[in-house]
Amino acid sequence: MRKWVCSFLLFFLFISDIEAKQKLYVFHRYDCSHCKEELSYLESIKDTYPDVEFIYYEVLKNPTNLKYLEHVKKTLNDENNYVPYTVIGEYSLVGFNENTKLSIQNYITYCIQNDCEDIVAEVIQKKGAISLEELKKTPKIESVKHEKEFALPFFGKVKARELSLPILSIVLGFIDGFNPCAMWVLFFLISMLLGMKNRGKMWILGISFLLSSAIIYALFLVAWLKVTLPLRDILLLRTLIAFVALGTGCFHLRRYRKMHHRKVGCTVTNRKRRNKIMNLIQKFTKEQNLILSLIGVISLAISVNFIELACSAGLPLVYTQILSLNDLSFFAYFWNILLYIIFYLIDDFFVFCIAMFTLKLTGITNRYSKYSHLIGGILLLGIGLLLLFKPELLLFTM
Amino acid sequence: MHIIRISAVWCSSCIVTYQDFLKFKEFYPEFTYEELDYDRDAIEKYKVGSILPLLLFLKEGREVYRLEGEYTKKEMEDIIHEKMGM
């Protein structure tokens, strides 16, 4: 009889020991660098806190875990969508850096002493969010942003992470716009405009051509983004785009090598198609009715940008994939695409304005266009490899 | 010596090098020059390649040398001296 009582007590103790353990939950993505940092940190402090159970939920590959995260965030009324997302008791931490380490230890110590309410367990059990009233205590959220900062003239303090994506938008936009596939159309259009006596009409037609080119190309980028956004977590698509980046990168490098060994000049392409476009431009610019001229020039911009897109299809697709990997707000998507478009058109705008002010067509030497292929090729190869092996390095906001 | 320059309105390399070509003309008035437009003039007989602008150097109606692409005035002069011993 005594044996029975002792084993019952032991069993009871064992059960209560499990019950007593506090639980620390981390919602993370396998491709997020800060998540990896936190998980390895937590592994290093596990022995220090035997009374705490560490539970990790990967949310990119496991939709159930993602559901749990959404319910927990709803319960905590927390709208950000960053990871890593750490919860212990009623405390949650967004992101991870040196300061977070201290907070984690403080929360753990507090929860061990005060037996915190396990919100995540309740959410999982209920398979849904819990209302604040049902919670015994009010949750506390601590959000940590990664604070590498630069001091820039005019802009003041700027965070490095926030600079990476705009810089990428500028570089890729400039390289994309530097491709000569459609530059000749602008030159020919300007040469026709310079023949006009009506300077006002000259400006209107020229600006309309550039603006409609910008709008069309921006719509292309948005369309690519709409395609890649919902599918961004699908590994197959990301791998596919990685190979598009590698393929386009090789194409650009081959173009560079070809141009390197070849004379510098304008490449003469499809004469028939070029004559067709030239005749159209002549017709539109000689048209007396301004509205008809405008319609002609805008439709020309649309068709030319279709050509330009085919000429550099890789770059916009890879760029929008990187954009979609980063959880951005609507305005952040808008600004980055706007930056891309501005630098995509900057050389055209430069040529146009000089021609309009000097009434002389100023060319751009092709001596350096091969280097846009070199830089573009190297960049695309780098991005392709990162997409394949280290996608987290392309996450500028996590 | 007769020099033919084949270029195009839409070709930025042609625009960029035109000033040098004009200076070259001024410097060598003894040569005769001809300017043809790739899209408007009959240029088939000159077998233009895939690069513009193109400079053809003819002696007694026979092509002795051709220069494709962007060349500065100095580069043109060097070729005249080296290739044609002028």
JSON list of N, CA and C in Angstrom, two decimals, chain B residues 16-85:
[
{"chain": "B", "resi": 16, "resn": "VAL", "atom": "N", "xyz": [26.92, 61.59, -81.59]},
{"chain": "B", "resi": 16, "resn": "VAL", "atom": "CA", "xyz": [28.07, 61.89, -80.72]},
{"chain": "B", "resi": 16, "resn": "VAL", "atom": "C", "xyz": [29.34, 62.11, -81.55]},
{"chain": "B", "resi": 17, "resn": "THR", "atom": "N", "xyz": [29.49, 61.40, -82.66]},
{"chain": "B", "resi": 17, "resn": "THR", "atom": "CA", "xyz": [30.76, 61.48, -83.42]},
{"chain": "B", "resi": 17, "resn": "THR", "atom": "C", "xyz": [30.70, 62.48, -84.56]},
{"chain": "B", "resi": 18, "resn": "TYR", "atom": "N", "xyz": [29.54, 63.09, -84.78]},
{"chain": "B", "resi": 18, "resn": "TYR", "atom": "CA", "xyz": [29.39, 63.99, -85.95]},
{"chain": "B", "resi": 18, "resn": "TYR", "atom": "C", "xyz": [30.30, 65.20, -85.86]},
{"chain": "B", "resi": 19, "resn": "GLN", "atom": "N", "xyz": [30.43, 65.74, -84.66]},
{"chain": "B", "resi": 19, "resn": "GLN", "atom": "CA", "xyz": [31.31, 66.93, -84.50]},
{"chain": "B", "resi": 19, "resn": "GLN", "atom": "C", "xyz": [32.75, 66.60, -84.90]},
{"chain": "B", "resi": 20, "resn": "ASP", "atom": "N", "xyz": [33.19, 65.41, -84.49]},
{"chain": "B", "resi": 20, "resn": "ASP", "atom": "CA", "xyz": [34.57, 65.02, -84.84]},
{"chain": "B", "resi": 20, "resn": "ASP", "atom": "C", "xyz": [34.72, 64.86, -86.35]},
{"chain": "B", "resi": 21, "resn": "PHE", "atom": "N", "xyz": [33.66, 64.35, -86.95]},
{"chain": "B", "resi": 21, "resn": "PHE", "atom": "CA", "xyz": [33.70, 64.17, -88.41]},
{"chain": "B", "resi": 21, "resn": "PHE", "atom": "C", "xyz": [33.80, 65.54, -89.11]},
{"chain": "B", "resi": 22, "resn": "LEU", "atom": "N", "xyz": [33.04, 66.52, -88.59]},
{"chain": "B", "resi": 22, "resn": "LEU", "atom": "CA", "xyz": [33.08, 67.87, -89.20]},
{"chain": "B", "resi": 22, "resn": "LEU", "atom": "C", "xyz": [34.47, 68.46, -89.04]},
{"chain": "B", "resi": 23, "resn": "LYS", "atom": "N", "xyz": [35.09, 68.28, -87.89]},
{"chain": "B", "resi": 23, "resn": "LYS", "atom": "CA", "xyz": [36.45, 68.81, -87.66]},
{"chain": "B", "resi": 23, "resn": "LYS", "atom": "C", "xyz": [37.43, 68.15, -88.62]},
{"chain": "B", "resi": 24, "resn": "PHE", "atom": "N", "xyz": [37.24, 66.84, -88.80]},
{"chain": "B", "resi": 24, "resn": "PHE", "atom": "CA", "xyz": [38.12, 66.09, -89.71]},
{"chain": "B", "resi": 24, "resn": "PHE", "atom": "C", "xyz": [37.99, 66.67, -91.11]},
{"chain": "B", "resi": 25, "resn": "LYS", "atom": "N", "xyz": [36.75, 66.99, -91.53]},
{"chain": "B", "resi": 25, "resn": "LYS", "atom": "CA", "xyz": [36.49, 67.56, -92.87]},
{"chain": "B", "resi": 25, "resn": "LYS", "atom": "C", "xyz": [37.22, 68.89, -93.04]},
{"chain": "B", "resi": 26, "resn": "GLU", "atom": "N", "xyz": [37.14, 69.69, -91.98]},
{"chain": "B", "resi": 26, "resn": "GLU", "atom": "CA", "xyz": [37.81, 71.00, -92.02]},
{"chain": "B", "resi": 26, "resn": "GLU", "atom": "C", "xyz": [39.31, 70.80, -92.16]},
{"chain": "B", "resi": 27, "resn": "PHE", "atom": "N", "xyz": [39.84, 69.81, -91.48]},
{"chain": "B", "resi": 27, "resn": "PHE", "atom": "CA", "xyz": [41.29, 69.61, -91.39]},
{"chain": "B", "resi": 27, "resn": "PHE", "atom": "C", "xyz": [41.84, 69.05, -92.69]},
{"chain": "B", "resi": 28, "resn": "TYR", "atom": "N", "xyz": [40.98, 68.28, -93.39]},
{"chain": "B", "resi": 28, "resn": "TYR", "atom": "CA", "xyz": [41.42, 67.64, -94.65]},
{"chain": "B", "resi": 28, "resn": "TYR", "atom": "C", "xyz": [40.48, 68.08, -95.79]},
{"chain": "B", "resi": 29, "resn": "PRO", "atom": "N", "xyz": [40.55, 69.35, -96.18]},
{"chain": "B", "resi": 29, "resn": "PRO", "atom": "CA", "xyz": [39.66, 69.83, -97.25]},
{"chain": "B", "resi": 29, "resn": "PRO", "atom": "C", "xyz": [39.99, 69.20, -98.60]},
{"chain": "B", "resi": 30, "resn": "GLU", "atom": "N", "xyz": [41.17, 68.64, -98.72]},
{"chain": "B", "resi": 30, "resn": "GLU", "atom": "CA", "xyz": [41.57, 68.11, -100.04]},
{"chain": "B", "resi": 30, "resn": "GLU", "atom": "C", "xyz": [40.81, 66.83, -100.40]},
{"chain": "B", "resi": 31, "resn": "PHE", "atom": "N", "xyz": [40.24, 66.18, -99.36]},
{"chain": "B", "resi": 31, "resn": "PHE", "atom": "CA", "xyz": [39.45, 64.97, -99.66]},
{"chain": "B", "resi": 31, "resn": "PHE", "atom": "C", "xyz": [38.03, 65.38, -100.08]},
{"chain": "B", "resi": 32, "resn": "THR", "atom": "N", "xyz": [37.31, 64.46, -100.75]},
{"chain": "B", "resi": 32, "resn": "THR", "atom": "CA", "xyz": [35.89, 64.73, -101.06]},
{"chain": "B", "resi": 32, "resn": "THR", "atom": "C", "xyz": [35.05, 63.86, -100.11]},
{"chain": "B", "resi": 33, "resn": "TYR", "atom": "N", "xyz": [33.88, 64.41, -99.75]},
{"chain": "B", "resi": 33, "resn": "TYR", "atom": "CA", "xyz": [33.08, 63.73, -98.72]},
{"chain": "B", "resi": 33, "resn": "TYR", "atom": "C", "xyz": [31.66, 63.50, -99.21]},
{"chain": "B", "resi": 34, "resn": "GLU", "atom": "N", "xyz": [31.04, 62.46, -98.67]},
{"chain": "B", "resi": 34, "resn": "GLU", "atom": "CA", "xyz": [29.65, 62.18, -99.02]},
{"chain": "B", "resi": 34, "resn": "GLU", "atom": "C", "xyz": [28.96, 61.66, -97.75]},
{"chain": "B", "resi": 35, "resn": "GLU", "atom": "N", "xyz": [27.76, 62.20, -97.42]},
{"chain": "B", "resi": 35, "resn": "GLU", "atom": "CA", "xyz": [27.06, 61.75, -96.21]},
{"chain": "B", "resi": 35, "resn": "GLU", "atom": "C", "xyz": [25.75, 61.08, -96.63]},
{"chain": "B", "resi": 36, "resn": "LEU", "atom": "N", "xyz": [25.57, 59.83, -96.23]},
{"chain": "B", "resi": 36, "resn": "LEU", "atom": "CA", "xyz": [24.37, 59.08, -96.62]},
{"chain": "B", "resi": 36, "resn": "LEU", "atom": "C", "xyz": [23.59, 58.68, -95.37]},
{"chain": "B", "resi": 37, "resn": "ASP", "atom": "N", "xyz": [22.26, 58.63, -95.55]},
{"chain": "B", "resi": 37, "resn": "ASP", "atom": "CA", "xyz": [21.40, 58.23, -94.44]},
{"chain": "B", "resi": 37, "resn": "ASP", "atom": "C", "xyz": [21.04, 56.76, -94.61]},
{"chain": "B", "resi": 38, "resn": "TYR", "atom": "N", "xyz": [21.26, 56.02, -93.55]},
{"chain": "B", "resi": 38, "resn": "TYR", "atom": "CA", "xyz": [21.08, 54.57, -93.61]},
{"chain": "B", "resi": 38, "resn": "TYR", "atom": "C", "xyz": [19.66, 54.18, -94.03]},
{"chain": "B", "resi": 39, "resn": "ASP", "atom": "N", "xyz": [18.67, 55.01, -93.59]},
{"chain": "B", "resi": 39, "resn": "ASP", "atom": "CA", "xyz": [17.27, 54.61, -93.85]},
{"chain": "B", "resi": 39, "resn": "ASP", "atom": "C", "xyz": [16.73, 55.20, -95.17]},
{"chain": "B", "resi": 40, "resn": "ARG", "atom": "N", "xyz": [17.31, 56.32, -95.60]},
{"chain": "B", "resi": 40, "resn": "ARG", "atom": "CA", "xyz": [16.70, 57.01, -96.75]},
{"chain": "B", "resi": 40, "resn": "ARG", "atom": "C", "xyz": [17.48, 56.82, -98.05]},
{"chain": "B", "resi": 41, "resn": "ASP", "atom": "N", "xyz": [18.78, 56.62, -97.94]},
{"chain": "B", "resi": 41, "resn": "ASP", "atom": "CA", "xyz": [19.58, 56.58, -99.19]},
{"chain": "B", "resi": 41, "resn": "ASP", "atom": "C", "xyz": [19.87, 55.15, -99.61]},
{"chain": "B", "resi": 42, "resn": "ALA", "atom": "N", "xyz": [20.33, 55.04, -100.86]},
{"chain": "B", "resi": 42, "resn": "ALA", "atom": "CA", "xyz": [20.65, 53.70, -101.39]},
{"chain": "B", "resi": 42, "resn": "ALA", "atom": "C", "xyz": [22.04, 53.31, -100.90]},
{"chain": "B", "resi": 43, "resn": "ILE", "atom": "N", "xyz": [22.06, 52.47, -99.89]},
{"chain": "B", "resi": 43, "resn": "ILE", "atom": "CA", "xyz": [23.36, 52.15, -99.29]},
{"chain": "B", "resi": 43, "resn": "ILE", "atom": "C", "xyz": [23.69, 50.66, -99.43]},
{"chain": "B", "resi": 44, "resn": "GLU", "atom": "N", "xyz": [22.78, 49.94, -100.10]},
{"chain": "B", "resi": 44, "resn": "GLU", "atom": "CA", "xyz": [22.99, 48.49, -100.18]},
{"chain": "B", "resi": 44, "resn": "GLU", "atom": "C", "xyz": [24.35, 48.11, -100.74]},
{"chain": "B", "resi": 45, "resn": "LYS", "atom": "N", "xyz": [24.78, 48.87, -101.77]},
{"chain": "B", "resi": 45, "resn": "LYS", "atom": "CA", "xyz": [26.03, 48.44, -102.43]},
{"chain": "B", "resi": 45, "resn": "LYS", "atom": "C", "xyz": [27.24, 48.54, -101.50]},
{"chain": "B", "resi": 46, "resn": "TYR", "atom": "N", "xyz": [27.11, 49.27, -100.40]},
{"chain": "B", "resi": 46, "resn": "TYR", "atom": "CA", "xyz": [28.28, 49.43, -99.52]},
{"chain": "B", "resi": 46, "resn": "TYR", "atom": "C", "xyz": [28.37, 48.34, -98.45]},
{"chain": "B", "resi": 47, "resn": "LYS", "atom": "N", "xyz": [27.42, 47.41, -98.51]},
{"chain": "B", "resi": 47, "resn": "LYS", "atom": "CA", "xyz": [27.43, 46.26, -97.58]},
{"chain": "B", "resi": 47, "resn": "LYS", "atom": "C", "xyz": [27.68, 46.71, -96.14]},
{"chain": "B", "resi": 48, "resn": "VAL", "atom": "N", "xyz": [26.77, 47.53, -95.66]},
{"chain": "B", "resi": 48, "resn": "VAL", "atom": "CA", "xyz": [26.91, 48.05, -94.29]},
{"chain": "B", "resi": 48, "resn": "VAL", "atom": "C", "xyz": [26.69, 46.89, -93.31]},
{"chain": "B", "resi": 49, "resn": "GLY", "atom": "N", "xyz": [27.53, 46.80, -92.32]},
{"chain": "B", "resi": 49, "resn": "GLY", "atom": "CA", "xyz": [27.41, 45.72, -91.32]},
{"chain": "B", "resi": 49, "resn": "GLY", "atom": "C", "xyz": [26.31, 46.05, -90.32]},
{"chain": "B", "resi": 50, "resn": "SER", "atom": "N", "xyz": [26.55, 45.67, -89.04]},
{"chain": "B", "resi": 50, "resn": "SER", "atom": "CA", "xyz": [25.49, 45.87, -88.03]},
{"chain": "B", "resi": 50, "resn": "SER", "atom": "C", "xyz": [25.83, 47.04, -87.11]},
{"chain": "B", "resi": 51, "resn": "ILE", "atom": "N", "xyz": [26.88, 47.79, -87.46]},
{"chain": "B", "resi": 51, "resn": "ILE", "atom": "CA", "xyz": [27.29, 48.89, -86.57]},
{"chain": "B", "resi": 51, "resn": "ILE", "atom": "C", "xyz": [27.26, 50.21, -87.35]},
{"chain": "B", "resi": 52, "resn": "LEU", "atom": "N", "xyz": [26.72, 51.23, -86.68]},
{"chain": "B", "resi": 52, "resn": "LEU", "atom": "CA", "xyz": [26.77, 52.58, -87.26]},
{"chain": "B", "resi": 52, "resn": "LEU", "atom": "C", "xyz": [27.40, 53.52, -86.25]},
{"chain": "B", "resi": 53, "resn": "PRO", "atom": "N", "xyz": [28.04, 54.62, -86.69]},
{"chain": "B", "resi": 53, "resn": "PRO", "atom": "CA", "xyz": [28.23, 55.08, -88.06]},
{"chain": "B", "resi": 53, "resn": "PRO", "atom": "C", "xyz": [29.31, 54.27, -88.78]},
{"chain": "B", "resi": 54, "resn": "LEU", "atom": "N", "xyz": [29.32, 54.44, -90.10]},
{"chain": "B", "resi": 54, "resn": "LEU", "atom": "CA", "xyz": [30.32, 53.72, -90.91]},
{"chain": "B", "resi": 54, "resn": "LEU", "atom": "C", "xyz": [31.04, 54.74, -91.78]},
{"chain": "B", "resi": 55, "resn": "LEU", "atom": "N", "xyz": [32.38, 54.67, -91.78]},
{"chain": "B", "resi": 55, "resn": "LEU", "atom": "CA", "xyz": [33.19, 55.54, -92.64]},
{"chain": "B", "resi": 55, "resn": "LEU", "atom": "C", "xyz": [33.88, 54.67, -93.70]},
{"chain": "B", "resi": 56, "resn": "LEU", "atom": "N", "xyz": [33.68, 55.03, -94.97]},
{"chain": "B", "resi": 56, "resn": "LEU", "atom": "CA", "xyz": [34.33, 54.27, -96.04]},
{"chain": "B", "resi": 56, "resn": "LEU", "atom": "C", "xyz": [35.37, 55.18, -96.69]},
{"chain": "B", "resi": 57, "resn": "PHE", "atom": "N", "xyz": [36.58, 54.65, -96.88]},
{"chain": "B", "resi": 57, "resn": "PHE", "atom": "CA", "xyz": [37.66, 55.40, -97.52]},
{"chain": "B", "resi": 57, "resn": "PHE", "atom": "C", "xyz": [37.88, 54.78, -98.91]},
{"chain": "B", "resi": 58, "resn": "LEU", "atom": "N", "xyz": [37.66, 55.61, -99.96]},
{"chain": "B", "resi": 58, "resn": "LEU", "atom": "CA", "xyz": [37.78, 55.08, -101.32]},
{"chain": "B", "resi": 58, "resn": "LEU", "atom": "C", "xyz": [38.91, 55.80, -102.06]},
{"chain": "B", "resi": 59, "resn": "LYS", "atom": "N", "xyz": [39.69, 55.03, -102.83]},
{"chain": "B", "resi": 59, "resn": "LYS", "atom": "CA", "xyz": [40.74, 55.59, -103.71]},
{"chain": "B", "resi": 59, "resn": "LYS", "atom": "C", "xyz": [40.41, 55.15, -105.11]},
{"chain": "B", "resi": 60, "resn": "GLU", "atom": "N", "xyz": [40.29, 56.14, -106.06]},
{"chain": "B", "resi": 60, "resn": "GLU", "atom": "CA", "xyz": [39.87, 55.83, -107.43]},
{"chain": "B", "resi": 60, "resn": "GLU", "atom": "C", "xyz": [38.65, 54.90, -107.42]},
{"chain": "B", "resi": 61, "resn": "GLY", "atom": "N", "xyz": [37.65, 55.23, -106.59]},
{"chain": "B", "resi": 61, "resn": "GLY", "atom": "CA", "xyz": [36.38, 54.50, -106.61]},
{"chain": "B", "resi": 61, "resn": "GLY", "atom": "C", "xyz": [36.45, 53.14, -105.94]},
{"chain": "B", "resi": 62, "resn": "ARG", "atom": "N", "xyz": [37.63, 52.76, -105.42]},
{"chain": "B", "resi": 62, "resn": "ARG", "atom": "CA", "xyz": [37.72, 51.42, -104.81]},
{"chain": "B", "resi": 62, "resn": "ARG", "atom": "C", "xyz": [37.88, 51.58, -103.30]},
{"chain": "B", "resi": 63, "resn": "GLU", "atom": "N", "xyz": [37.12, 50.78, -102.53]},
{"chain": "B", "resi": 63, "resn": "GLU", "atom": "CA", "xyz": [37.19, 50.88, -101.05]},
{"chain": "B", "resi": 63, "resn": "GLU", "atom": "C", "xyz": [38.55, 50.36, -100.57]},
{"chain": "B", "resi": 64, "resn": "VAL", "atom": "N", "xyz": [39.28, 51.19, -99.84]},
{"chain": "B", "resi": 64, "resn": "VAL", "atom": "CA", "xyz": [40.59, 50.78, -99.32]},
{"chain": "B", "resi": 64, "resn": "VAL", "atom": "C", "xyz": [40.54, 50.55, -97.81]},
{"chain": "B", "resi": 65, "resn": "TYR", "atom": "N", "xyz": [39.53, 51.19, -97.17]},
{"chain": "B", "resi": 65, "resn": "TYR", "atom": "CA", "xyz": [39.47, 50.97, -95.73]},
{"chain": "B", "resi": 65, "resn": "TYR", "atom": "C", "xyz": [38.07, 51.35, -95.24]},
{"chain": "B", "resi": 66, "resn": "ARG", "atom": "N", "xyz": [37.62, 50.70, -94.12]},
{"chain": "B", "resi": 66, "resn": "ARG", "atom": "CA", "xyz": [36.33, 51.11, -93.54]},
{"chain": "B", "resi": 66, "resn": "ARG", "atom": "C", "xyz": [36.46, 51.19, -92.00]},
{"chain": "B", "resi": 67, "resn": "LEU", "atom": "N", "xyz": [35.78, 52.14, -91.45]},
{"chain": "B", "resi": 67, "resn": "LEU", "atom": "CA", "xyz": [35.82, 52.38, -90.01]},
{"chain": "B", "resi": 67, "resn": "LEU", "atom": "C", "xyz": [34.40, 52.27, -89.48]},
{"chain": "B", "resi": 68, "resn": "GLU", "atom": "N", "xyz": [34.15, 51.30, -88.62]},
{"chain": "B", "resi": 68, "resn": "GLU", "atom": "CA", "xyz": [32.80, 51.13, -88.07]},
{"chain": "B", "resi": 68, "resn": "GLU", "atom": "C", "xyz": [32.75, 51.68, -86.63]},
{"chain": "B", "resi": 69, "resn": "GLY", "atom": "N", "xyz": [31.66, 52.34, -86.28]},
{"chain": "B", "resi": 69, "resn": "GLY", "atom": "CA", "xyz": [31.43, 52.71, -84.87]},
{"chain": "B", "resi": 69, "resn": "GLY", "atom": "C", "xyz": [31.94, 54.09, -84.52]},
{"chain": "B", "resi": 70, "resn": "GLU", "atom": "N", "xyz": [32.08, 54.29, -83.21]},
{"chain": "B", "resi": 70, "resn": "GLU", "atom": "CA", "xyz": [32.47, 55.60, -82.70]},
{"chain": "B", "resi": 70, "resn": "GLU", "atom": "C", "xyz": [33.97, 55.79, -82.80]},
{"chain": "B", "resi": 71, "resn": "TYR", "atom": "N", "xyz": [34.38, 56.79, -83.57]},
{"chain": "B", "resi": 71, "resn": "TYR", "atom": "CA", "xyz": [35.81, 57.09, -83.66]},
{"chain": "B", "resi": 71, "resn": "TYR", "atom": "C", "xyz": [36.01, 58.59, -83.48]},
{"chain": "B", "resi": 72, "resn": "THR", "atom": "N", "xyz": [37.06, 58.99, -82.75]},
{"chain": "B", "resi": 72, "resn": "THR", "atom": "CA", "xyz": [37.34, 60.41, -82.59]},
{"chain": "B", "resi": 72, "resn": "THR", "atom": "C", "xyz": [38.15, 60.89, -83.79]},
{"chain": "B", "resi": 73, "resn": "LYS", "atom": "N", "xyz": [38.28, 62.21, -83.88]},
{"chain": "B", "resi": 73, "resn": "LYS", "atom": "CA", "xyz": [39.05, 62.79, -84.99]},
{"chain": "B", "resi": 73, "resn": "LYS", "atom": "C", "xyz": [40.47, 62.25, -84.98]},
{"chain": "B", "resi": 74, "resn": "LYS", "atom": "N", "xyz": [41.06, 62.18, -83.81]},
{"chain": "B", "resi": 74, "resn": "LYS", "atom": "CA", "xyz": [42.45, 61.72, -83.72]},
{"chain": "B", "resi": 74, "resn": "LYS", "atom": "C", "xyz": [42.59, 60.30, -84.22]},
{"chain": "B", "resi": 75, "resn": "GLU", "atom": "N", "xyz": [41.59, 59.45, -83.79]},
{"chain": "B", "resi": 75, "resn": "GLU", "atom": "CA", "xyz": [41.65, 58.04, -84.22]},
{"chain": "B", "resi": 75, "resn": "GLU", "atom": "C", "xyz": [41.54, 57.96, -85.74]},
{"chain": "B", "resi": 76, "resn": "MET", "atom": "N", "xyz": [40.74, 58.83, -86.32]},
{"chain": "B", "resi": 76, "resn": "MET", "atom": "CA", "xyz": [40.59, 58.83, -87.80]},
{"chain": "B", "resi": 76, "resn": "MET", "atom": "C", "xyz": [41.92, 59.23, -88.44]},
{"chain": "B", "resi": 77, "resn": "GLU", "atom": "N", "xyz": [42.56, 60.25, -87.87]},
{"chain": "B", "resi": 77, "resn": "GLU", "atom": "CA", "xyz": [43.83, 60.71, -88.44]},
{"chain": "B", "resi": 77, "resn": "GLU", "atom": "C", "xyz": [44.88, 59.61, -88.35]},
{"chain": "B", "resi": 78, "resn": "ASP", "atom": "N", "xyz": [44.92, 58.93, -87.21]},
{"chain": "B", "resi": 78, "resn": "ASP", "atom": "CA", "xyz": [45.93, 57.86, -87.06]},
{"chain": "B", "resi": 78, "resn": "ASP", "atom": "C", "xyz": [45.75, 56.81, -88.16]},
{"chain": "B", "resi": 79, "resn": "ILE", "atom": "N", "xyz": [44.51, 56.51, -88.47]},
{"chain": "B", "resi": 79, "resn": "ILE", "atom": "CA", "xyz": [44.24, 55.46, -89.47]},
{"chain": "B", "resi": 79, "resn": "ILE", "atom": "C", "xyz": [44.67, 55.95, -90.86]},
{"chain": "B", "resi": 80, "resn": "ILE", "atom": "N", "xyz": [44.41, 57.19, -91.11]},
{"chain": "B", "resi": 80, "resn": "ILE", "atom": "CA", "xyz": [44.81, 57.77, -92.40]},
{"chain": "B", "resi": 80, "resn": "ILE", "atom": "C", "xyz": [46.33, 57.62, -92.55]},
{"chain": "B", "resi": 81, "resn": "HIS", "atom": "N", "xyz": [47.02, 57.97, -91.47]},
{"chain": "B", "resi": 81, "resn": "HIS", "atom": "CA", "xyz": [48.50, 57.93, -91.59]},
{"chain": "B", "resi": 81, "resn": "HIS", "atom": "C", "xyz": [48.99, 56.49, -91.65]},
{"chain": "B", "resi": 82, "resn": "GLU", "atom": "N", "xyz": [48.47, 55.66, -90.75]},
{"chain": "B", "resi": 82, "resn": "GLU", "atom": "CA", "xyz": [49.00, 54.28, -90.68]},
{"chain": "B", "resi": 82, "resn": "GLU", "atom": "C", "xyz": [48.63, 53.47, -91.93]},
{"chain": "B", "resi": 83, "resn": "LYS", "atom": "N", "xyz": [47.33, 53.49, -92.26]},
{"chain": "B", "resi": 83, "resn": "LYS", "atom": "CA", "xyz": [46.84, 52.56, -93.30]},
{"chain": "B", "resi": 83, "resn": "LYS", "atom": "C", "xyz": [47.11, 53.08, -94.71]},
{"chain": "B", "resi": 84, "resn": "MET", "atom": "N", "xyz": [47.12, 54.41, -94.81]},
{"chain": "B", "resi": 84, "resn": "MET", "atom": "CA", "xyz": [47.20, 54.93, -96.19]},
{"chain": "B", "resi": 84, "resn": "MET", "atom": "C", "xyz": [48.45, 55.74, -96.45]},
{"chain": "B", "resi": 85, "resn": "GLY", "atom": "N", "xyz": [49.34, 55.76, -95.37]},
{"chain": "B", "resi": 85, "resn": "GLY", "atom": "CA", "xyz": [50.63, 56.42, -95.57]},
{"chain": "B", "resi": 85, "resn": "GLY", "atom": "C", "xyz": [50.48, 57.84, -96.09]}
]
